[in-house]
XYZ file of C-alpha atoms in Angstrom:
462
model
C 108.937 91.415 55.814
C 105.926 91.636 53.746
C 103.202 94.409 53.637
C 100.562 92.521 55.700
C 103.064 91.741 58.563
C 104.037 95.142 58.701
C 100.552 96.401 58.920
C 99.900 93.945 61.750
C 102.974 95.092 63.654
C 101.841 98.752 63.266
C 98.236 98.192 64.217
C 99.319 96.049 67.452
C 102.114 98.397 68.416
C 101.153 101.637 67.147
C 104.313 103.649 68.260
C 107.172 100.809 68.314
C 105.945 99.203 65.197
C 105.920 102.404 62.869
C 109.734 102.241 63.381
C 110.483 99.189 61.270
C 107.404 100.162 58.890
C 109.073 103.423 58.159
C 112.565 102.341 57.641
C 111.492 99.527 55.509
C 109.281 101.932 53.453
C 112.184 104.610 53.122
C 114.745 102.071 51.965
C 116.162 102.760 48.707
C 114.424 106.353 48.374
C 116.113 109.389 48.022
C 115.232 110.447 51.527
C 116.848 107.430 52.901
C 120.223 108.355 51.134
C 119.795 112.073 52.734
C 119.209 110.670 56.322
C 122.308 108.426 56.085
C 124.233 111.630 54.889
C 122.774 113.611 57.863
C 123.541 110.742 60.184
C 127.294 110.595 59.007
C 127.473 114.276 59.114
C 126.269 114.515 62.670
C 128.699 111.752 63.837
C 131.766 113.214 62.093
C 130.896 116.468 63.996
C 130.305 114.863 67.238
C 133.778 113.261 67.000
C 135.989 116.406 67.624
C 133.486 117.965 70.384
C 133.712 114.666 72.166
C 137.677 114.422 71.621
C 137.899 117.955 73.172
C 135.719 117.518 76.186
C 137.698 113.848 76.655
C 141.064 115.485 76.680
C 139.970 118.005 79.299
C 138.628 115.391 81.327
C 141.894 113.300 80.841
C 144.073 116.299 82.092
C 141.666 117.021 85.242
C 141.865 113.207 86.455
C 145.716 112.959 85.558
C 146.919 113.027 89.113
C 143.938 111.016 90.724
C 144.146 107.473 91.825
C 143.990 104.592 89.498
C 140.480 103.550 90.540
C 139.388 107.494 89.800
C 141.042 107.359 86.509
C 139.573 104.052 85.729
C 136.129 105.530 86.430
C 136.905 108.694 84.357
C 137.767 106.562 81.372
C 134.038 105.653 80.957
C 133.029 109.343 81.225
C 135.346 110.104 78.376
C 133.888 106.952 76.162
C 130.436 108.644 76.657
C 131.102 111.821 75.129
C 131.062 110.614 71.591
C 127.496 108.939 71.830
C 126.412 111.657 74.000
C 127.084 114.273 71.235
C 126.338 112.042 68.372
C 123.003 111.550 70.330
C 122.219 115.206 70.992
C 122.905 116.159 67.193
C 120.940 113.309 65.692
C 117.983 114.535 67.954
C 118.291 117.853 66.686
C 118.416 116.794 62.936
C 115.662 114.541 63.547
C 113.154 117.293 64.782
C 114.348 119.894 62.489
C 114.040 117.764 59.330
C 110.769 116.263 60.203
C 108.813 118.591 58.008
C 111.566 117.937 54.960
C 112.502 114.438 54.742
C 111.591 111.108 56.375
C 113.468 110.509 59.654
C 113.155 106.721 60.070
C 117.050 106.170 60.076
C 117.607 108.891 62.471
C 114.858 107.718 64.823
C 116.491 104.164 64.698
C 119.877 105.524 65.360
C 118.761 107.422 68.314
C 118.220 104.239 70.243
C 121.688 102.654 70.240
C 123.292 106.274 70.687
C 121.151 106.716 73.868
C 121.366 102.999 75.222
C 125.512 103.433 74.998
C 125.708 106.834 76.465
C 123.306 105.435 79.166
C 125.755 102.379 79.723
C 128.903 104.688 79.963
C 127.295 106.928 82.350
C 126.161 104.018 84.506
C 129.497 102.470 84.387
C 131.202 105.845 85.653
C 128.915 105.952 88.465
C 129.380 102.388 89.331
C 133.062 102.518 89.201
C 132.962 105.812 91.257
C 130.819 104.105 93.865
C 132.554 100.679 93.948
C 135.868 102.177 94.091
C 135.416 104.867 96.777
C 138.377 103.331 98.686
C 140.933 103.672 96.034
C 140.532 100.115 94.942
C 138.338 98.446 92.409
C 135.372 96.338 93.791
C 135.234 92.483 92.730
C 131.622 92.566 91.843
C 131.946 95.610 89.331
C 132.922 93.440 86.201
C 129.934 91.235 87.167
C 127.514 94.306 87.525
C 128.732 95.764 84.236
C 128.184 92.822 82.232
C 124.369 92.174 83.564
C 123.669 95.941 83.179
C 125.050 95.924 79.415
C 123.049 92.644 78.685
C 119.779 94.214 80.131
C 120.336 97.418 78.272
C 120.909 95.727 74.944
C 117.742 93.521 75.188
C 115.702 96.373 76.095
C 116.856 98.292 72.844
C 116.264 95.320 70.848
C 112.648 94.847 72.183
C 112.203 98.607 71.599
C 113.358 98.381 68.048
C 111.260 95.180 67.333
C 108.005 96.730 68.667
C 107.585 94.116 71.327
C 108.450 95.735 74.508
C 104.943 96.877 75.075
C 103.902 93.301 74.642
C 106.483 92.000 77.075
C 105.912 94.571 79.652
C 102.083 93.577 79.447
C 103.062 89.881 79.767
C 105.252 90.657 82.975
C 101.913 92.682 84.429
C 99.955 89.527 84.108
C 102.054 87.589 86.271
C 101.194 88.524 89.628
C 101.609 87.121 93.379
C 100.273 88.247 96.756
C 102.510 89.765 99.608
C 100.472 90.013 102.658
C 97.378 91.653 101.375
C 98.815 93.605 98.426
C 98.899 92.016 94.892
C 102.456 92.692 92.966
C 103.033 91.604 89.251
C 106.613 90.694 88.118
C 106.540 94.000 86.135
C 106.309 96.130 89.505
C 108.926 93.653 91.208
C 111.413 94.585 88.526
C 110.540 98.275 88.141
C 111.196 98.322 92.105
C 114.392 96.698 91.574
C 115.469 99.012 88.789
C 114.385 102.151 90.833
C 116.045 100.700 93.877
C 119.312 100.343 92.085
C 119.132 103.828 90.491
C 118.141 105.598 93.520
C 120.892 103.622 95.646
C 123.446 104.413 93.311
C 122.680 108.030 93.262
C 122.730 108.078 96.915
C 126.045 106.217 97.129
C 127.460 108.428 94.320
C 126.340 111.787 96.162
C 127.775 110.273 99.470
C 130.803 109.738 97.962
C 131.145 113.132 96.320
C 129.944 114.469 99.737
C 132.703 112.417 101.471
C 135.585 113.615 99.247
C 134.416 117.405 99.972
C 134.337 116.709 103.722
C 137.440 115.144 103.729
C 139.228 117.928 102.092
C 137.712 120.695 104.644
C 141.007 121.751 106.856
C 138.844 123.825 109.268
C 136.633 120.627 110.693
C 137.745 118.119 112.988
C 138.779 114.726 111.345
C 136.261 112.699 113.616
C 133.410 115.036 112.925
C 134.042 114.828 109.207
C 133.934 111.196 109.731
C 130.638 111.152 111.706
C 128.836 113.378 109.077
C 130.196 111.160 106.311
C 128.930 107.996 107.872
C 125.357 109.504 108.924
C 124.956 111.014 105.558
C 125.632 108.000 103.574
C 123.234 106.038 106.006
C 120.548 108.422 105.547
C 120.832 108.775 101.811
C 120.751 105.044 101.711
C 117.499 104.651 103.784
C 115.749 107.765 101.990
C 116.510 106.312 98.392
C 115.214 102.685 99.332
C 111.969 104.120 100.682
C 111.618 106.648 98.080
C 112.234 103.905 95.398
C 109.418 101.280 96.977
C 106.940 104.410 97.178
C 107.544 105.391 93.311
C 106.442 101.678 92.297
C 103.446 101.843 94.577
C 104.637 99.074 97.000
C 102.986 99.893 100.447
C 105.499 100.743 103.129
C 103.623 99.079 105.981
C 104.626 95.573 104.626
C 108.260 96.440 105.746
C 106.904 96.428 109.370
C 107.207 92.506 108.980
C 110.915 92.756 107.904
C 111.538 95.204 110.640
C 110.554 92.715 113.225
C 112.604 90.143 111.791
C 115.544 92.327 111.656
C 114.829 93.092 115.440
C 115.213 89.524 116.334
C 118.173 88.933 114.183
C 120.073 92.057 115.765
C 119.129 90.449 119.253
C 120.232 87.143 118.264
C 122.914 86.882 115.696
C 123.920 90.184 114.823
C 124.308 91.519 118.142
C 128.070 91.621 117.836
C 127.890 93.522 114.504
C 125.330 95.964 115.967
C 127.431 96.622 119.070
C 130.622 97.413 116.660
C 128.727 99.785 114.336
C 127.195 101.612 117.597
C 130.633 101.652 119.198
C 132.201 103.262 116.132
C 129.943 106.244 116.350
C 130.568 106.477 120.106
C 134.369 106.876 119.380
C 133.748 109.316 116.594
C 131.396 111.513 118.992
C 133.207 111.363 122.121
C 136.518 111.731 120.267
C 138.218 109.180 122.965
C 140.172 107.971 119.969
C 140.962 110.162 116.998
C 142.625 109.804 113.411
C 146.641 110.000 114.236
C 146.313 109.039 117.849
C 149.057 106.495 118.957
C 147.202 103.873 121.085
C 147.734 100.608 123.209
C 145.026 98.131 123.252
C 145.149 94.549 124.371
C 148.768 93.405 122.939
C 148.400 96.132 119.758
C 150.210 99.392 119.686
C 150.184 101.831 116.553
C 148.725 104.736 115.007
C 145.053 105.092 114.458
C 144.570 105.398 110.465
C 141.194 104.724 109.836
C 137.795 104.265 112.107
C 135.492 102.287 109.962
C 131.810 100.954 110.383
C 132.757 97.846 112.324
C 136.498 98.004 113.240
C 139.317 100.433 113.778
C 142.778 100.061 111.588
C 146.014 100.599 113.963
C 148.707 100.833 111.989
C 152.588 100.233 113.297
C 155.754 98.810 111.944
C 154.421 95.394 111.466
C 151.616 96.244 109.286
C 148.165 96.929 110.094
C 145.767 95.653 112.718
C 141.763 95.553 112.626
C 140.529 96.166 116.084
C 136.752 95.703 116.902
C 135.418 98.883 117.884
C 133.655 97.379 120.881
C 137.089 96.306 122.187
C 137.930 100.079 122.379
C 134.757 100.741 124.298
C 134.782 97.743 126.642
C 138.424 97.317 127.420
C 141.098 99.829 128.702
C 142.848 101.745 126.002
C 146.134 103.878 126.523
C 146.126 106.846 124.462
C 149.533 107.956 124.165
C 148.223 111.445 122.541
C 144.921 111.965 124.012
C 145.739 115.306 125.618
C 148.039 116.339 122.934
C 150.042 115.105 119.830
C 153.370 115.013 121.409
C 154.323 111.618 122.115
C 157.184 110.488 124.491
C 160.045 108.383 122.717
C 162.544 106.823 125.350
C 165.489 104.676 125.253
C 167.675 103.089 128.065
C 171.201 102.100 128.169
C 173.564 100.737 130.798
C 177.000 102.484 131.706
C 179.888 101.325 133.495
C 179.990 101.496 137.370
C 183.192 103.629 137.014
C 181.580 106.233 135.044
C 180.239 109.395 136.945
C 176.518 109.575 136.785
C 176.152 113.156 136.820
C 178.629 113.047 133.494
C 176.397 110.419 132.195
C 173.251 112.082 132.736
C 174.570 115.224 131.253
C 176.034 113.499 128.226
C 172.676 111.600 127.416
C 170.766 114.706 127.402
C 173.145 116.664 124.962
C 173.688 113.367 122.653
C 170.255 113.432 121.588
C 169.395 117.031 121.565
C 170.382 117.078 117.597
C 168.293 113.987 116.755
C 165.769 114.682 113.916
C 162.127 114.848 114.712
C 162.884 115.185 118.549
C 161.503 118.475 119.833
C 163.680 121.017 121.716
C 160.652 122.268 123.806
C 160.161 120.257 126.102
C 163.954 119.305 126.140
C 165.220 116.053 126.183
C 166.033 114.656 129.678
C 167.887 111.751 131.220
C 167.273 109.740 134.438
C 169.388 107.291 136.546
C 166.689 104.051 136.524
C 168.457 101.260 138.574
C 171.680 99.701 139.837
C 171.938 96.605 137.315
C 174.001 93.660 137.611
C 176.394 94.809 134.919
C 176.222 98.585 135.162
C 174.072 101.491 136.032
C 170.943 101.661 133.780
C 170.039 105.005 132.680
C 167.018 106.351 130.278
C 166.978 109.364 128.127
C 163.671 110.543 126.572
C 162.070 113.252 124.303
C 158.895 114.126 122.610
C 158.012 113.929 119.132
C 154.964 115.840 117.165
C 154.404 113.212 114.364
C 153.683 109.943 115.825
C 152.007 108.907 112.748
C 155.436 108.571 111.311
C 156.501 105.991 113.745
C 158.815 105.882 116.691
C 161.494 103.477 115.721
C 163.580 105.687 113.350
C 163.956 108.236 116.198
C 164.889 105.579 118.716
C 167.359 104.314 116.401
C 168.742 107.655 115.815
C 168.942 108.296 119.779
C 170.889 105.050 120.093
C 173.551 105.870 117.373
C 173.959 109.283 119.177
C 174.473 107.729 122.569
C 176.971 105.203 121.368
C 179.065 107.939 119.422
C 179.076 110.050 122.693
C 180.015 107.150 124.980
C 182.736 106.214 122.608
C 183.983 109.847 122.475
C 184.159 109.945 126.398
C 185.666 106.666 126.918
C 182.579 105.295 128.681
C 182.084 101.563 128.211
C 178.641 99.823 127.858
C 179.019 96.699 130.135
C 177.694 93.425 128.889
C 177.963 89.686 130.365
C 181.128 87.868 129.824
C 181.762 84.283 130.094
C 185.147 82.626 131.117
C 185.748 78.976 129.877
C 188.243 76.754 132.037
C 189.402 73.401 130.738
C 189.956 71.234 133.786
C 191.922 67.810 133.876
C 189.557 64.838 134.065
C 189.139 63.000 137.599
C 191.166 59.801 138.347
C 187.932 58.066 138.706
C 187.381 58.505 135.228
C 190.680 57.205 133.961
C 189.033 54.245 132.433
C 186.396 56.082 130.628
C 186.073 55.133 127.049
C 186.875 58.935 126.145
C 189.978 60.436 127.075
C 188.576 64.028 126.297
C 188.982 66.512 128.978
C 185.945 67.876 130.730
C 184.890 71.331 129.821
C 183.145 73.165 132.641
C 181.682 76.720 132.024
C 181.974 79.041 134.931
C 180.042 82.397 134.050
C 181.106 85.768 135.441
C 179.375 89.073 134.582
C 181.976 91.849 134.549
C 182.167 95.091 132.958
C 184.187 95.674 129.510
C 187.860 96.025 130.175
C 187.598 94.154 133.718
């Protein structure tokens, strides 16, 4: 680059152009060599400092989920450019009166940009992986952010960032009675993204603190988490729009359109959202409750904005929140956490019913997870075709772990007790009789005998 071009760049961009001009002026001089040595020393000093902090962060997040460790990896990588930027910045201001600092000024730009990128990646990964899984948009957002930051750094170093901003400000359009430029729009998008990300990150941090609170009810924790996230998002959006000078009265038009949308196409979504808050506030259904709604029975594992997750042995069912409000719901643990577990069995008519009832109650008393108080009880239910039907039931205090294992253990204990006492469990028996063919069928093509089945129900050993 010749002297006239550098002078023109310096005159048109008094601050930015001076960076390239000073760098070209210092190239090959003794001060240039000293700057390279100072820069190398700052980076060498930053490396062990960054490694020490990174090891501390690695040990802190070692037992966390994969998504959280993935986010912490960006924080660890940000330590080296952060310490390098701080040391180079200190050297730049300390050596200004002694040697030229053009190289140090130039080095500050990529160090700051890379530090900003890694911290932004950390926030993005924390926000977009709050539920323990990585979001599908994470890679795309990181690529777009990386490209934008490097473009801005290149424009800054080349000294044309001011001209680019001025050109974007010259492109204007109208929204209602207000004139808005492309630069204002881009700044609005940037501020919205920054404030929304900050709000989501703070909401995730607050959610972690609330969910770890042992003195607060689980439903109240969920309500506070949702309200805080919603309020933080609303405040961050309004704050970012006011920062860039956009009149908030313009949003009244969008508010009316949103009302029409809720009244027409978004009615179900709004109903599910409001129903979720009602469920959490009136505590009719709580986390850990065993419920039956429609044809689904299971444990409530999550109460989300639009739906409630009901988990059972077959998997997880997503029940819309509106369905829990508008339909009858059987909450097996509404008044308490103890849930009744019952199983039925038939015994031979020859067995003494009093002895069978006593034997059933004794057999299930040692079953794991079955409570001793209230103690298990047995009942004579009906006189069936094959035998007398009995039911034995007990209570468990941890329905979230399922009932099938307890029922299986109860059935095994009953079978062993019946076998030891010689009590048989009746079941249908079928008797097959082979009858000779009638005389009228003597000329039939097939000489095979006719098999007729006569079904008889009898207890075992009859």
